[in-house]
Amino acid sequence: MDTILGPLYIAVSWIIVQFHSLYSLIFDKDSGAAWGLSIVSLVVLIRICLIPLFVKQIKSTRNMQALQPKMKAIQERYKNDKQRQSEEMMKLYKETGTNPLSSCLPILAQSPFFISLYQVLSHIAQNKTVGVIDQPLLESAQKAHIFGAPLAAKFMDSAEKIQSLGASVVDVRVVTIIMIVLMSASQFYTQRQLMTKNVDLTVKTPFMQQQKMLMYVFPIMFAVFGINFPVGVLVYWLTTNVWTMGQQMFVIRRNPTPGSKAFAERQERLRVAGKIVEDPVVVEAKQAAEEARQNRQQPKRQTKSKRHTGGAPAGGAAGGAQNRTRAGSASGGTDAGQGAGKKQSLEKKDAQEDKEKGGASGSRTTKSGQRKGQQRPKHPSKK
């Protein structure tokens, strides 16, 4: 490991020494402020260099979210053919220009520097020179304490080793626990911010479940491994988490994922500032919907008797029924009288016509194919 990462040991130690020389002009060269700020400056320098990778990570994560429905369809279609499923997935990645590993690039790029810093601090704890840190700088680094805890001390170190670094077990463990809690909390908040504000909530995909799982897994991992990290490494990782949280907050505010909560908030800010002019038809429809919602009233609760009678009093219903019955009877009687009068007039008219014809047949018989009707009685002269 030392042979492979040897050049990185030199690079990391050289950067720390240069920042230490700068801060020694302000603070004591053996103080924890000078050495602690040197580690923080190392983190800032590395993260500035990784900004292009971070932007690529954000774009890759967004593309992966957009592709989740298509990926799920491919998995369902070729669930019995894993080889064809893999081929279709690779084809989809190629067509859309998406790389699943892009979301891991910032972490992978930081890993060599993280391992190198860990090894540099371990050499300091073991009183060994490393990189460009010679014996005088080694002694100065061993004297540096952050809130009473040496930079090279760990939570699991024995009391003898901690005392050899000029500190007490209580100070080291209290400082390391606080740093581990802050480190885990910052990681949790960063992941939660991504899940609640920068994810399209209209699409439910397995990717969202994976992100939600990582939101709880990563803080637990930091808590478990943090007890084996030197204080200087905890300072490095805490600074990295805080930087990531702030950088992500800036990106989400300025360039959120369409369909997410952050995107709706950004559109509202632009609308209030007058930078977005909506279609008048859309504005009118929103106003009408809001007015309808405000004017909507709940129906009044009716008593049991009103529900049985259809909302009207029982006496009124009975009276109305009686009036309708009387009106119907009167109307029926009038229609019957008029029908009888018309029938008598028609019979008289037919009898008069028969007398005038004098000998014509007084009855009309119905033949096949002719209209059937009521037969009139025969004339007496034709008997």
GROMACS .gro file of C-alpha atoms in nm:
model
  383
    1MET     CA    1   0.000   0.000   0.000
    2ASP     CA    2   0.279   0.241   0.090
    3THR     CA    3   0.455   0.164  -0.237
    4ILE     CA    4   0.145   0.221  -0.452
    5LEU     CA    5   0.022   0.533  -0.272
    6GLY     CA    6   0.368   0.668  -0.194
    7PRO     CA    7   0.339   0.960  -0.441
    8LEU     CA    8   0.004   1.054  -0.289
    9TYR     CA    9   0.154   1.051   0.061
   10ILE     CA   10   0.409   1.303  -0.061
   11ALA     CA   11   0.141   1.517  -0.230
   12VAL     CA   12  -0.097   1.520   0.067
   13SER     CA   13   0.177   1.585   0.323
   14TRP     CA   14   0.325   1.864   0.106
   15ILE     CA   15  -0.015   2.040   0.078
   16ILE     CA   16  -0.068   2.014   0.455
   17VAL     CA   17   0.281   2.151   0.526
   18GLN     CA   18   0.229   2.446   0.293
   19PHE     CA   19  -0.100   2.541   0.457
   20HIS     CA   20   0.061   2.488   0.799
   21SER     CA   21   0.336   2.734   0.709
   22LEU     CA   22   0.068   2.986   0.609
   23TYR     CA   23  -0.141   2.949   0.926
   24SER     CA   24   0.171   2.951   1.145
   25LEU     CA   25   0.194   3.322   1.064
   26ILE     CA   26  -0.132   3.371   1.257
   27PHE     CA   27  -0.141   3.088   1.512
   28ASP     CA   28   0.121   2.900   1.711
   29LYS     CA   29   0.291   2.646   1.484
   30ASP     CA   30   0.230   2.368   1.738
   31SER     CA   31  -0.136   2.456   1.794
   32GLY     CA   32  -0.433   2.252   1.684
   33ALA     CA   33  -0.570   2.557   1.500
   34ALA     CA   34  -0.272   2.567   1.262
   35TRP     CA   35  -0.276   2.194   1.190
   36GLY     CA   36  -0.658   2.161   1.195
   37LEU     CA   37  -0.706   2.449   0.950
   38SER     CA   38  -0.439   2.293   0.729
   39ILE     CA   39  -0.653   1.976   0.705
   40VAL     CA   40  -0.967   2.182   0.640
   41SER     CA   41  -0.786   2.374   0.364
   42LEU     CA   42  -0.676   2.044   0.212
   43VAL     CA   43  -1.043   1.938   0.193
   44VAL     CA   44  -1.149   2.269   0.036
   45LEU     CA   45  -0.873   2.246  -0.225
   46ILE     CA   46  -0.965   1.888  -0.317
   47ARG     CA   47  -1.338   1.969  -0.340
   48ILE     CA   48  -1.277   2.271  -0.561
   49CYS     CA   49  -1.085   2.047  -0.798
   50LEU     CA   50  -1.374   1.798  -0.791
   51ILE     CA   51  -1.648   2.051  -0.880
   52PRO     CA   52  -1.665   1.933  -1.247
   53LEU     CA   53  -1.711   1.576  -1.125
   54PHE     CA   54  -1.979   1.689  -0.882
   55VAL     CA   55  -2.172   1.861  -1.161
   56LYS     CA   56  -2.142   1.544  -1.367
   57GLN     CA   57  -2.269   1.345  -1.069
   58ILE     CA   58  -2.578   1.568  -1.037
   59LYS     CA   59  -2.657   1.531  -1.408
   60SER     CA   60  -2.605   1.155  -1.396
   61THR     CA   61  -2.831   1.119  -1.094
   62ARG     CA   62  -3.102   1.320  -1.268
   63ASN     CA   63  -3.072   1.112  -1.584
   64MET     CA   64  -3.094   0.792  -1.382
   65GLN     CA   65  -3.415   0.915  -1.221
   66ALA     CA   66  -3.563   0.991  -1.562
   67LEU     CA   67  -3.466   0.646  -1.695
   68GLN     CA   68  -3.614   0.448  -1.408
   69PRO     CA   69  -3.955   0.384  -1.575
   70LYS     CA   70  -3.784   0.256  -1.892
   71MET     CA   71  -3.543   0.042  -1.693
   72LYS     CA   72  -3.831  -0.109  -1.499
   73ALA     CA   73  -4.012  -0.188  -1.824
   74ILE     CA   74  -3.702  -0.366  -1.958
   75GLN     CA   75  -3.668  -0.567  -1.639
   76GLU     CA   76  -4.032  -0.678  -1.658
   77ARG     CA   77  -4.009  -0.761  -2.028
   78TYR     CA   78  -3.690  -0.970  -2.005
   79LYS     CA   79  -3.716  -1.095  -1.647
   80ASN     CA   80  -3.646  -1.452  -1.763
   81ASP     CA   81  -3.352  -1.360  -1.986
   82LYS     CA   82  -3.078  -1.188  -1.784
   83GLN     CA   83  -2.838  -1.160  -2.076
   84ARG     CA   84  -3.092  -0.987  -2.298
   85GLN     CA   85  -3.187  -0.765  -2.004
   86SER     CA   86  -2.825  -0.654  -1.961
   87GLU     CA   87  -2.790  -0.588  -2.333
   88GLU     CA   88  -3.103  -0.373  -2.342
   89MET     CA   89  -2.985  -0.182  -2.034
   90MET     CA   90  -2.648  -0.106  -2.194
   91LYS     CA   91  -2.825  -0.001  -2.513
   92LEU     CA   92  -3.046   0.236  -2.314
   93TYR     CA   93  -2.743   0.388  -2.137
   94LYS     CA   94  -2.569   0.436  -2.470
   95GLU     CA   95  -2.869   0.599  -2.638
   96THR     CA   96  -2.924   0.844  -2.353
   97GLY     CA   97  -2.555   0.906  -2.279
   98THR     CA   98  -2.592   0.799  -1.914
   99ASN     CA   99  -2.322   0.636  -1.706
  100PRO     CA  100  -2.440   0.467  -1.384
  101LEU     CA  101  -2.094   0.506  -1.230
  102SER     CA  102  -2.094   0.885  -1.274
  103SER     CA  103  -2.285   0.930  -0.948
  104CYS     CA  104  -1.994   0.764  -0.764
  105LEU     CA  105  -1.715   0.963  -0.928
  106PRO     CA  106  -1.667   1.227  -0.653
  107ILE     CA  107  -1.646   0.959  -0.383
  108LEU     CA  108  -1.409   0.745  -0.590
  109ALA     CA  109  -1.192   1.046  -0.670
  110GLN     CA  110  -1.169   1.142  -0.302
  111SER     CA  111  -1.083   0.792  -0.185
  112PRO     CA  112  -0.708   0.804  -0.264
  113PHE     CA  113  -0.670   1.138  -0.080
  114PHE     CA  114  -0.873   1.006   0.212
  115ILE     CA  115  -0.657   0.693   0.239
  116SER     CA  116  -0.338   0.900   0.204
  117LEU     CA  117  -0.443   1.140   0.483
  118TYR     CA  118  -0.534   0.846   0.703
  119GLN     CA  119  -0.189   0.692   0.650
  120VAL     CA  120  -0.011   1.026   0.709
  121LEU     CA  121  -0.190   1.075   1.042
  122SER     CA  122  -0.124   0.711   1.136
  123HIS     CA  123   0.249   0.764   1.074
  124ILE     CA  124   0.235   1.074   1.294
  125ALA     CA  125   0.066   0.872   1.572
  126GLN     CA  126   0.338   0.607   1.540
  127ASN     CA  127   0.608   0.876   1.552
  128LYS     CA  128   0.721   0.801   1.195
  129THR     CA  129   0.813   1.054   0.930
  130VAL     CA  130   0.606   1.041   0.612
  131GLY     CA  131   0.623   1.228   0.283
  132VAL     CA  132   0.770   1.573   0.337
  133ILE     CA  133   0.691   1.572   0.711
  134ASP     CA  134   1.033   1.548   0.877
  135GLN     CA  135   1.114   1.504   1.245
  136PRO     CA  136   1.060   1.869   1.356
  137LEU     CA  137   0.722   1.881   1.180
  138LEU     CA  138   0.637   1.539   1.323
  139GLU     CA  139   0.697   1.662   1.678
  140SER     CA  140   0.492   1.975   1.609
  141ALA     CA  141   0.200   1.771   1.474
  142GLN     CA  142   0.204   1.542   1.778
  143LYS     CA  143   0.170   1.843   2.007
  144ALA     CA  144  -0.134   1.973   1.815
  145HIS     CA  145  -0.466   1.922   1.997
  146ILE     CA  146  -0.820   2.002   1.887
  147PHE     CA  147  -1.037   2.072   2.194
  148GLY     CA  148  -0.794   1.864   2.398
  149ALA     CA  149  -0.775   1.567   2.157
  150PRO     CA  150  -0.452   1.499   1.957
  151LEU     CA  151  -0.486   1.489   1.578
  152ALA     CA  152  -0.354   1.131   1.566
  153ALA     CA  153  -0.565   0.991   1.854
  154LYS     CA  154  -0.855   0.749   1.798
  155PHE     CA  155  -1.161   0.657   2.003
  156MET     CA  156  -1.038   0.297   2.044
  157ASP     CA  157  -0.684   0.388   2.148
  158SER     CA  158  -0.563   0.264   2.485
  159ALA     CA  159  -0.511   0.496   2.778
  160GLU     CA  160  -0.131   0.450   2.759
  161LYS     CA  161  -0.117   0.554   2.394
  162ILE     CA  162  -0.338   0.857   2.451
  163GLN     CA  163  -0.129   0.963   2.749
  164SER     CA  164   0.185   0.934   2.537
  165LEU     CA  165   0.030   1.194   2.304
  166GLY     CA  166  -0.028   1.427   2.599
  167ALA     CA  167  -0.407   1.390   2.640
  168SER     CA  168  -0.666   1.216   2.854
  169VAL     CA  169  -0.900   0.935   2.753
  170VAL     CA  170  -1.210   1.138   2.845
  171ASP     CA  171  -1.113   1.432   2.623
  172VAL     CA  172  -1.036   1.210   2.326
  173ARG     CA  173  -1.357   1.010   2.349
  174VAL     CA  174  -1.583   1.309   2.407
  175VAL     CA  175  -1.434   1.494   2.108
  176THR     CA  176  -1.447   1.188   1.880
  177ILE     CA  177  -1.809   1.108   1.976
  178ILE     CA  178  -1.919   1.465   1.904
  179MET     CA  179  -1.740   1.462   1.568
  180ILE     CA  180  -1.887   1.122   1.475
  181VAL     CA  181  -2.240   1.242   1.561
  182LEU     CA  182  -2.193   1.562   1.359
  183MET     CA  183  -2.046   1.366   1.069
  184SER     CA  184  -2.338   1.118   1.062
  185ALA     CA  185  -2.599   1.392   1.106
  186SER     CA  186  -2.456   1.599   0.820
  187GLN     CA  187  -2.453   1.293   0.594
  188PHE     CA  188  -2.814   1.211   0.684
  189TYR     CA  189  -2.930   1.568   0.622
  190THR     CA  190  -2.751   1.583   0.287
  191GLN     CA  191  -2.918   1.263   0.164
  192ARG     CA  192  -3.256   1.364   0.306
  193GLN     CA  193  -3.234   1.701   0.132
  194LEU     CA  194  -3.178   1.520  -0.196
  195MET     CA  195  -3.475   1.287  -0.137
  196THR     CA  196  -3.731   1.543  -0.019
  197LYS     CA  197  -3.651   1.837  -0.245
  198ASN     CA  198  -3.475   1.724  -0.562
  199VAL     CA  199  -3.663   1.407  -0.660
  200ASP     CA  200  -3.959   1.393  -0.899
  201LEU     CA  201  -4.231   1.275  -0.661
  202THR     CA  202  -4.475   1.202  -0.945
  203VAL     CA  203  -4.272   0.897  -1.050
  204LYS     CA  204  -4.234   0.609  -0.804
  205THR     CA  205  -3.929   0.405  -0.900
  206PRO     CA  206  -3.692   0.155  -0.733
  207PHE     CA  207  -3.421   0.422  -0.754
  208MET     CA  208  -3.609   0.627  -0.495
  209GLN     CA  209  -3.619   0.328  -0.262
  210GLN     CA  210  -3.244   0.281  -0.303
  211GLN     CA  211  -3.177   0.645  -0.222
  212LYS     CA  212  -3.402   0.623   0.081
  213MET     CA  213  -3.213   0.317   0.203
  214LEU     CA  214  -2.877   0.495   0.158
  215MET     CA  215  -3.012   0.784   0.363
  216TYR     CA  216  -3.010   0.555   0.668
  217VAL     CA  217  -2.720   0.326   0.576
  218PHE     CA  218  -2.450   0.590   0.524
  219PRO     CA  219  -2.484   0.756   0.869
  220ILE     CA  220  -2.466   0.415   1.036
  221MET     CA  221  -2.152   0.332   0.837
  222PHE     CA  222  -1.990   0.659   0.942
  223ALA     CA  223  -2.076   0.592   1.304
  224VAL     CA  224  -1.932   0.238   1.293
  225PHE     CA  225  -1.610   0.320   1.108
  226GLY     CA  226  -1.566   0.659   1.277
  227ILE     CA  227  -1.449   0.506   1.603
  228ASN     CA  228  -1.139   0.379   1.419
  229PHE     CA  229  -1.058   0.713   1.251
  230PRO     CA  230  -0.796   0.951   1.396
  231VAL     CA  231  -0.924   1.292   1.502
  232GLY     CA  232  -0.756   1.452   1.201
  233VAL     CA  233  -0.944   1.219   0.963
  234LEU     CA  234  -1.271   1.300   1.143
  235VAL     CA  235  -1.197   1.668   1.083
  236TYR     CA  236  -1.135   1.589   0.716
  237TRP     CA  237  -1.456   1.389   0.673
  238LEU     CA  238  -1.674   1.633   0.870
  239THR     CA  239  -1.547   1.918   0.654
  240THR     CA  240  -1.620   1.714   0.342
  241ASN     CA  241  -1.979   1.647   0.452
  242VAL     CA  242  -2.043   2.012   0.534
  243TRP     CA  243  -1.900   2.118   0.198
  244THR     CA  244  -2.116   1.861   0.016
  245MET     CA  245  -2.427   1.975   0.202
  246GLY     CA  246  -2.372   2.342   0.113
  247GLN     CA  247  -2.277   2.266  -0.247
  248GLN     CA  248  -2.582   2.046  -0.295
  249MET     CA  249  -2.807   2.309  -0.139
  250PHE     CA  250  -2.677   2.566  -0.389
  251VAL     CA  251  -2.723   2.334  -0.688
  252ILE     CA  252  -3.075   2.229  -0.582
  253ARG     CA  253  -3.181   2.591  -0.540
  254ARG     CA  254  -3.039   2.705  -0.875
  255ASN     CA  255  -3.093   2.398  -1.093
  256PRO     CA  256  -3.351   2.160  -0.940
  257THR     CA  257  -3.493   1.846  -1.098
  258PRO     CA  258  -3.817   1.913  -1.296
  259GLY     CA  259  -4.122   1.788  -1.107
  260SER     CA  260  -3.954   1.812  -0.767
  261LYS     CA  261  -4.049   2.029  -0.471
  262ALA     CA  262  -3.741   2.246  -0.521
  263PHE     CA  263  -3.841   2.301  -0.885
  264ALA     CA  264  -4.188   2.423  -0.782
  265GLU     CA  265  -4.033   2.659  -0.526
  266ARG     CA  266  -3.793   2.797  -0.786
  267GLN     CA  267  -4.074   2.854  -1.036
  268GLU     CA  268  -4.272   3.039  -0.769
  269ARG     CA  269  -3.974   3.262  -0.688
  270LEU     CA  270  -3.926   3.345  -1.055
  271ARG     CA  271  -4.298   3.412  -1.093
  272VAL     CA  272  -4.300   3.652  -0.798
  273ALA     CA  273  -3.993   3.828  -0.937
  274GLY     CA  274  -4.170   3.869  -1.272
  275LYS     CA  275  -3.920   3.657  -1.464
  276ILE     CA  276  -4.187   3.406  -1.566
  277VAL     CA  277  -4.505   3.523  -1.741
  278GLU     CA  278  -4.778   3.262  -1.742
  279ASP     CA  279  -5.043   3.220  -2.009
  280PRO     CA  280  -5.350   3.437  -1.921
  281VAL     CA  281  -5.574   3.134  -1.979
  282VAL     CA  282  -5.378   2.935  -1.721
  283VAL     CA  283  -5.390   3.222  -1.472
  284GLU     CA  284  -5.765   3.261  -1.521
  285ALA     CA  285  -5.821   2.887  -1.474
  286LYS     CA  286  -5.620   2.889  -1.151
  287GLN     CA  287  -5.816   3.186  -1.019
  288ALA     CA  288  -6.148   3.021  -1.106
  289ALA     CA  289  -6.042   2.700  -0.933
  290GLU     CA  290  -5.934   2.892  -0.625
  291GLU     CA  291  -6.263   3.086  -0.612
  292ALA     CA  292  -6.463   2.766  -0.652
  293ARG     CA  293  -6.267   2.607  -0.372
  294GLN     CA  294  -6.330   2.903  -0.142
  295ASN     CA  295  -6.701   2.922  -0.225
  296ARG     CA  296  -6.758   2.552  -0.185
  297GLN     CA  297  -6.993   2.482   0.107
  298GLN     CA  298  -7.074   2.159   0.279
  299PRO     CA  299  -7.445   2.051   0.273
  300LYS     CA  300  -7.636   2.103   0.595
  301ARG     CA  301  -7.711   1.799   0.803
  302GLN     CA  302  -8.079   1.696   0.784
  303THR     CA  303  -8.288   1.532   1.052
  304LYS     CA  304  -8.411   1.176   1.017
  305SER     CA  305  -8.773   1.280   0.949
  306LYS     CA  306  -8.666   1.516   0.669
  307ARG     CA  307  -8.453   1.249   0.505
  308HIS     CA  308  -8.753   1.005   0.501
  309THR     CA  309  -8.991   1.264   0.349
  310GLY     CA  310  -8.743   1.396   0.095
  311GLY     CA  311  -8.679   1.716   0.288
  312ALA     CA  312  -9.048   1.832   0.296
  313PRO     CA  313  -9.293   1.825   0.595
  314ALA     CA  314  -9.527   1.527   0.618
  315GLY     CA  315  -9.847   1.737   0.622
  316GLY     CA  316  -9.744   1.932   0.313
  317ALA     CA  317  -9.671   1.611   0.123
  318ALA     CA  318 -10.010   1.458   0.211
  319GLY     CA  319 -10.196   1.777   0.117
  320GLY     CA  320 -10.018   1.797  -0.215
  321ALA     CA  321 -10.106   1.436  -0.291
  322GLN     CA  322 -10.476   1.497  -0.213
  323ASN     CA  323 -10.485   1.808  -0.433
  324ARG     CA  324 -10.326   1.618  -0.720
  325THR     CA  325 -10.588   1.339  -0.682
  326ARG     CA  326 -10.878   1.583  -0.688
  327ALA     CA  327 -10.744   1.767  -0.988
  328GLY     CA  328 -10.694   1.439  -1.175
  329SER     CA  329 -11.053   1.328  -1.101
  330ALA     CA  330 -11.203   1.655  -1.223
  331SER     CA  331 -10.997   1.648  -1.540
  332GLY     CA  332 -11.095   1.286  -1.610
  333GLY     CA  333 -11.467   1.366  -1.574
  334THR     CA  334 -11.452   1.657  -1.814
  335ASP     CA  335 -11.265   1.454  -2.078
  336ALA     CA  336 -11.523   1.172  -2.052
  337GLY     CA  337 -11.817   1.409  -2.105
  338GLN     CA  338 -11.661   1.569  -2.410
  339GLY     CA  339 -11.590   1.225  -2.564
  340ALA     CA  340 -11.955   1.112  -2.528
  341GLY     CA  341 -12.090   1.430  -2.694
  342LYS     CA  342 -11.860   1.389  -2.993
  343LYS     CA  343 -11.969   1.026  -3.039
  344GLN     CA  344 -12.345   1.117  -3.048
  345SER     CA  345 -12.283   1.389  -3.308
  346LEU     CA  346 -12.100   1.147  -3.539
  347GLU     CA  347 -12.385   0.890  -3.518
  348LYS     CA  348 -12.647   1.151  -3.609
  349LYS     CA  349 -12.440   1.269  -3.902
  350ASP     CA  350 -12.404   0.915  -4.039
  351ALA     CA  351 -12.779   0.849  -4.012
  352GLN     CA  352 -12.861   1.166  -4.206
  353GLU     CA  353 -12.621   1.068  -4.489
  354ASP     CA  354 -12.782   0.724  -4.516
  355LYS     CA  355 -13.129   0.874  -4.553
  356GLU     CA  356 -13.011   1.108  -4.829
  357LYS     CA  357 -12.856   0.824  -5.032
  358GLY     CA  358 -13.194   0.634  -5.027
  359GLY     CA  359 -13.121   0.275  -5.098
  360ALA     CA  360 -12.754   0.260  -5.051
  361SER     CA  361 -12.619   0.000  -4.826
  362GLY     CA  362 -12.645   0.107  -4.465
  363SER     CA  363 -12.365  -0.107  -4.346
  364ARG     CA  364 -12.007  -0.132  -4.432
  365THR     CA  365 -11.858  -0.475  -4.415
  366THR     CA  366 -11.494  -0.523  -4.369
  367LYS     CA  367 -11.313  -0.723  -4.631
  368SER     CA  368 -10.970  -0.872  -4.629
  369GLY     CA  369 -10.711  -0.597  -4.651
  370GLN     CA  370 -10.963  -0.317  -4.564
  371ARG     CA  371 -10.983  -0.108  -4.250
  372LYS     CA  372 -11.165  -0.272  -3.965
  373GLY     CA  373 -11.399  -0.058  -3.762
  374GLN     CA  374 -11.729  -0.051  -3.576
  375GLN     CA  375 -12.024  -0.179  -3.795
  376ARG     CA  376 -12.344   0.032  -3.814
  377PRO     CA  377 -12.687  -0.140  -3.795
  378LYS     CA  378 -12.869  -0.215  -4.127
  379HIS     CA  379 -13.144   0.017  -4.254
  380PRO     CA  380 -13.504  -0.106  -4.190
  381SER     CA  381 -13.591  -0.090  -4.563
  382LYS     CA  382 -13.321  -0.347  -4.644
  383LYS     CA  383 -13.452  -0.625  -4.420
   0.00000   0.00000   0.00000
